[in-house]
Amino acid sequence: MIHSDKGFFDTFGGKYVAEVLRRPLDELETAFHEAMKDPEFLQELKTIQRDYIGRETPLLFAQTATKLLGGAQIYIKLEGLANTGAHKINNAIGQCLLAKRMGKKRIIAETGAGQHGVATAAACAKLGLDCTVYMGEVDVRRQQPNVASMELYGAKVHAVTSGSRTLKDAVNEAMRDWAANPDTTHYVLGSALGPAPFPDMVREFQSVIGREVEEQIAARKLDVAALIACVGGGSNSIGFFAPFIDKPSPRLIGVEAGGIGDGIGQNAVRMSGKASRDGIMHGYKSRFLLDEDGQALPTRSISAGLDYCGIGPQLATLGKQGRIEFTYARDEEALKAVKFFARNEGVLFAMESAHAGAEAIKLAPTLPKDKAIIINMSGRGDKDVFITCPVFRREEWLNFLHAEIERLENNREIHD
Ligand SMILES: *Cc1c(COP(=O)(O)O)cnc(C)c1O
């Protein structure tokens, strides 16, 4: 099942929101379905995907990696070559274009690590829309490079000081804003979750990845055994998998963040984790990591984009039905995968995407050489220097940071 049935994917999904949000959600649903049937809108979307995002993104044969692992041929969908460095721009551009069509001039978004905030801020700059990004105060403090990018693109970053001052509080604040300003404002949600119609809408805007891959497979006559993607909220994976969901093959493999261990608070494994439960949060029913009172549990991952307690409702359903297989990679395996693909293929994976890379490293040797597996590299790793450098070259990185601070404090050679 690709599309939801009135917002539901079997028992998951829905629109569990306060009364004030029902009308904006219903209006959005109608506008979205109309837009997807309007040839003019679809042409505009296609043009901006080509000229601004840089689509289509390449499908790379990882020749050396394949040889070293000695099994299935490994291919990498280089989604990280999309403008702004990851797949998130596909959704941001799609929703901003839709907002414009609805006559809304103001965009709001939530962001955790800041990747979705950056993509939305960039899309708003391109399309001439006013942009406010809600971000927990704790995240604002620890994700300064992304905050700086958002501001460069002209967005206002609103630091949220309620609750734990992280992603879930930013979502609450964004929903409150939307409820207060539904006529002027569109809320660009960042992953394939939240109340309907967001899971359907985000999947459709991300499915450009899967549709390109389908053509690339046909053009090269590949015999594909499996598609592998990392799963945070689930937008890159569901977009990559979309055209294949209703077919019996290839295998679809979702890789969650295994963090540092099995214990509660040590990972973000929503589909098979110890504290994994059905629940309702942020307007939708799905699988979450919750305590006995139904409160969100802390999660942990080296990759900020996978560090979230919930998973999109369609993925949860497809996992339950067995169409998508779920597994996880530990932080350490993801770091190894970053090194492996950098050194052997000249491709720097984002920490998130490296979870999918780690699974490919395990799977390829178990499959015959005439089969192919495709990894979705959801983003590139340039953004992760603050994570990878302290691990790979701690001493040098510390020296560099000290020297930078000294340079800034002692001689202000660079001005605005
Ligand atoms: C945000 C992010 C993810 C996780 O989000 P999904 O909605 O699960 O795709 C994965 N990779 C990168 C590079 C990201 O920025």
PDB file of N, CA, C and O and ligand atoms in Angstrom, residues 85-88 115-116 190-192 230-237 304-306 315 350 352-353 378-380 383, ligand 1:
ATOM      1  N   GLY A  85      23.296  19.632   0.305  1.00  0.00           N
ATOM      2  CA  GLY A  85      24.056  18.494   0.829  1.00  0.00           C
ATOM      3  C   GLY A  85      23.284  17.274   1.284  1.00  0.00           C
ATOM      4  O   GLY A  85      23.893  16.325   1.775  1.00  0.00           O
ATOM      5  N   ALA A  86      21.967  17.266   1.127  1.00  0.00           N
ATOM      6  CA  ALA A  86      21.204  16.092   1.558  1.00  0.00           C
ATOM      7  C   ALA A  86      19.831  16.074   0.889  1.00  0.00           C
ATOM      8  O   ALA A  86      19.435  17.025   0.204  1.00  0.00           O
ATOM      9  N   HIS A  87      19.117  14.987   1.143  1.00  0.00           N
ATOM     10  CA  HIS A  87      17.799  14.793   0.528  1.00  0.00           C
ATOM     11  C   HIS A  87      16.739  15.743   1.063  1.00  0.00           C
ATOM     12  O   HIS A  87      15.699  15.897   0.454  1.00  0.00           O
ATOM     13  N   LYS A  88      16.969  16.378   2.204  1.00  0.00           N
ATOM     14  CA  LYS A  88      15.914  17.164   2.848  1.00  0.00           C
ATOM     15  C   LYS A  88      15.393  18.285   1.965  1.00  0.00           C
ATOM     16  O   LYS A  88      14.248  18.702   2.088  1.00  0.00           O
ATOM     17  N   GLN A 115      19.475  20.369  10.109  1.00  0.00           N
ATOM     18  CA  GLN A 115      19.540  20.045   8.680  1.00  0.00           C
ATOM     19  C   GLN A 115      18.246  20.423   7.960  1.00  0.00           C
ATOM     20  O   GLN A 115      18.289  20.959   6.858  1.00  0.00           O
ATOM     21  N   HIS A 116      17.120  20.127   8.579  1.00  0.00           N
ATOM     22  CA  HIS A 116      15.844  20.480   7.955  1.00  0.00           C
ATOM     23  C   HIS A 116      15.649  21.994   7.967  1.00  0.00           C
ATOM     24  O   HIS A 116      15.091  22.563   7.021  1.00  0.00           O
ATOM     25  N   GLY A 190       9.466  18.216   8.607  1.00  0.00           N
ATOM     26  CA  GLY A 190      10.721  17.774   8.008  1.00  0.00           C
ATOM     27  C   GLY A 190      10.887  16.313   7.704  1.00  0.00           C
ATOM     28  O   GLY A 190      11.866  15.919   7.068  1.00  0.00           O
ATOM     29  N   SER A 191       9.984  15.439   8.154  1.00  0.00           N
ATOM     30  CA  SER A 191      10.163  14.029   7.820  1.00  0.00           C
ATOM     31  C   SER A 191       8.804  13.398   7.520  1.00  0.00           C
ATOM     32  O   SER A 191       7.775  14.068   7.612  1.00  0.00           O
ATOM     33  N   ALA A 192       8.806  12.116   7.191  1.00  0.00           N
ATOM     34  CA  ALA A 192       7.566  11.454   6.746  1.00  0.00           C
ATOM     35  C   ALA A 192       6.747  11.021   7.955  1.00  0.00           C
ATOM     36  O   ALA A 192       6.452   9.839   8.140  1.00  0.00           O
ATOM     37  N   CYS A 230      19.080   4.539   5.622  1.00  0.00           N
ATOM     38  CA  CYS A 230      19.010   4.815   7.058  1.00  0.00           C
ATOM     39  C   CYS A 230      17.628   5.381   7.381  1.00  0.00           C
ATOM     40  O   CYS A 230      16.974   5.972   6.524  1.00  0.00           O
ATOM     41  N   VAL A 231      17.187   5.184   8.627  1.00  0.00           N
ATOM     42  CA  VAL A 231      15.845   5.630   9.012  1.00  0.00           C
ATOM     43  C   VAL A 231      15.896   6.477  10.285  1.00  0.00           C
ATOM     44  O   VAL A 231      16.199   5.973  11.368  1.00  0.00           O
ATOM     45  N   GLY A 232      15.636   7.763  10.108  1.00  0.00           N
ATOM     46  CA  GLY A 232      15.394   8.647  11.247  1.00  0.00           C
ATOM     47  C   GLY A 232      13.884   8.716  11.396  1.00  0.00           C
ATOM     48  O   GLY A 232      13.236   7.790  11.856  1.00  0.00           O
ATOM     49  N   GLY A 233      13.290   9.838  10.939  1.00  0.00           N
ATOM     50  CA  GLY A 233      11.829   9.893  10.856  1.00  0.00           C
ATOM     51  C   GLY A 233      11.324   9.041   9.715  1.00  0.00           C
ATOM     52  O   GLY A 233      10.228   8.519   9.748  1.00  0.00           O
ATOM     53  N   GLY A 234      12.158   8.933   8.670  1.00  0.00           N
ATOM     54  CA  GLY A 234      11.843   8.018   7.580  1.00  0.00           C
ATOM     55  C   GLY A 234      11.657   8.631   6.205  1.00  0.00           C
ATOM     56  O   GLY A 234      11.166   7.966   5.302  1.00  0.00           O
ATOM     57  N   SER A 235      12.082   9.898   6.005  1.00  0.00           N
ATOM     58  CA  SER A 235      11.768  10.514   4.705  1.00  0.00           C
ATOM     59  C   SER A 235      12.670  10.039   3.573  1.00  0.00           C
ATOM     60  O   SER A 235      12.186   9.795   2.472  1.00  0.00           O
ATOM     61  N   ASN A 236      13.987   9.899   3.819  1.00  0.00           N
ATOM     62  CA  ASN A 236      14.830   9.451   2.695  1.00  0.00           C
ATOM     63  C   ASN A 236      14.529   8.007   2.347  1.00  0.00           C
ATOM     64  O   ASN A 236      14.490   7.627   1.177  1.00  0.00           O
ATOM     65  N   SER A 237      14.258   7.179   3.364  1.00  0.00           N
ATOM     66  CA  SER A 237      14.001   5.763   3.100  1.00  0.00           C
ATOM     67  C   SER A 237      12.676   5.566   2.368  1.00  0.00           C
ATOM     68  O   SER A 237      12.622   4.863   1.357  1.00  0.00           O
ATOM     69  N   ALA A 304      23.010  13.013  14.346  1.00  0.00           N
ATOM     70  CA  ALA A 304      21.910  13.832  14.857  1.00  0.00           C
ATOM     71  C   ALA A 304      20.594  13.532  14.144  1.00  0.00           C
ATOM     72  O   ALA A 304      19.535  13.531  14.758  1.00  0.00           O
ATOM     73  N   GLY A 305      20.657  13.221  12.855  1.00  0.00           N
ATOM     74  CA  GLY A 305      19.437  13.023  12.062  1.00  0.00           C
ATOM     75  C   GLY A 305      18.691  11.733  12.387  1.00  0.00           C
ATOM     76  O   GLY A 305      17.529  11.581  12.011  1.00  0.00           O
ATOM     77  N   LEU A 306      19.333  10.794  13.047  1.00  0.00           N
ATOM     78  CA  LEU A 306      18.652   9.534  13.389  1.00  0.00           C
ATOM     79  C   LEU A 306      18.267   9.486  14.866  1.00  0.00           C
ATOM     80  O   LEU A 306      17.706   8.512  15.340  1.00  0.00           O
ATOM     81  N   LEU A 315       6.304   3.578   7.544  1.00  0.00           N
ATOM     82  CA  LEU A 315       7.432   2.665   7.778  1.00  0.00           C
ATOM     83  C   LEU A 315       7.103   1.672   8.879  1.00  0.00           C
ATOM     84  O   LEU A 315       7.409   0.483   8.772  1.00  0.00           O
ATOM     85  N   ALA A 350      27.474  11.178   5.006  1.00  0.00           N
ATOM     86  CA  ALA A 350      26.989  11.764   6.262  1.00  0.00           C
ATOM     87  C   ALA A 350      26.925  10.646   7.302  1.00  0.00           C
ATOM     88  O   ALA A 350      26.745   9.478   6.955  1.00  0.00           O
ATOM     89  N   GLU A 352      24.575   9.841   9.221  1.00  0.00           N
ATOM     90  CA  GLU A 352      23.283   9.150   9.098  1.00  0.00           C
ATOM     91  C   GLU A 352      23.382   8.087   8.011  1.00  0.00           C
ATOM     92  O   GLU A 352      23.119   6.892   8.232  1.00  0.00           O
ATOM     93  N   SER A 353      23.774   8.529   6.818  1.00  0.00           N
ATOM     94  CA  SER A 353      23.839   7.635   5.650  1.00  0.00           C
ATOM     95  C   SER A 353      24.821   6.497   5.882  1.00  0.00           C
ATOM     96  O   SER A 353      24.659   5.403   5.313  1.00  0.00           O
ATOM     97  N   SER A 378      22.027   9.437   1.845  1.00  0.00           N
ATOM     98  CA  SER A 378      21.052  10.525   2.024  1.00  0.00           C
ATOM     99  C   SER A 378      21.720  11.895   2.117  1.00  0.00           C
ATOM    100  O   SER A 378      21.121  12.907   1.768  1.00  0.00           O
ATOM    101  N   GLY A 379      22.967  11.924   2.586  1.00  0.00           N
ATOM    102  CA  GLY A 379      23.652  13.211   2.674  1.00  0.00           C
ATOM    103  C   GLY A 379      25.159  13.025   2.639  1.00  0.00           C
ATOM    104  O   GLY A 379      25.665  11.918   2.833  1.00  0.00           O
ATOM    105  N   ARG A 380      25.857  14.122   2.397  1.00  0.00           N
ATOM    106  CA  ARG A 380      27.326  14.048   2.407  1.00  0.00           C
ATOM    107  C   ARG A 380      27.847  14.487   3.766  1.00  0.00           C
ATOM    108  O   ARG A 380      27.165  15.178   4.522  1.00  0.00           O
ATOM    109  N   LYS A 383      29.303  18.215   6.714  1.00  0.00           N
ATOM    110  CA  LYS A 383      28.670  18.805   7.901  1.00  0.00           C
ATOM    111  C   LYS A 383      29.137  18.152   9.194  1.00  0.00           C
ATOM    112  O   LYS A 383      28.950  18.702  10.266  1.00  0.00           O
TER     113      LYS A 383
HETATM  114  C1  LIG B   1      17.771  14.233   8.593  1.00  0.00           C
HETATM  115  C2  LIG B   1      18.625  13.255   7.911  1.00  0.00           C
HETATM  116  C3  LIG B   1      18.326  11.879   7.923  1.00  0.00           C
HETATM  117  C4  LIG B   1      17.182  11.293   8.694  1.00  0.00           C
HETATM  118  O1  LIG B   1      15.904  11.709   8.313  1.00  0.00           O
HETATM  119  P1  LIG B   1      14.912  10.804   7.488  1.00  0.00           P
HETATM  120  O2  LIG B   1      13.642  11.591   7.519  1.00  0.00           O
HETATM  121  O3  LIG B   1      14.800   9.473   8.162  1.00  0.00           O
HETATM  122  O4  LIG B   1      15.451  10.663   6.115  1.00  0.00           O
HETATM  123  C5  LIG B   1      19.148  11.020   7.212  1.00  0.00           C
HETATM  124  N1  LIG B   1      20.228  11.478   6.526  1.00  0.00           N
HETATM  125  C6  LIG B   1      20.553  12.787   6.515  1.00  0.00           C
HETATM  126  C7  LIG B   1      21.753  13.207   5.750  1.00  0.00           C
HETATM  127  C8  LIG B   1      19.768  13.723   7.185  1.00  0.00           C
HETATM  128  O5  LIG B   1      20.104  15.026   7.157  1.00  0.00           O
END
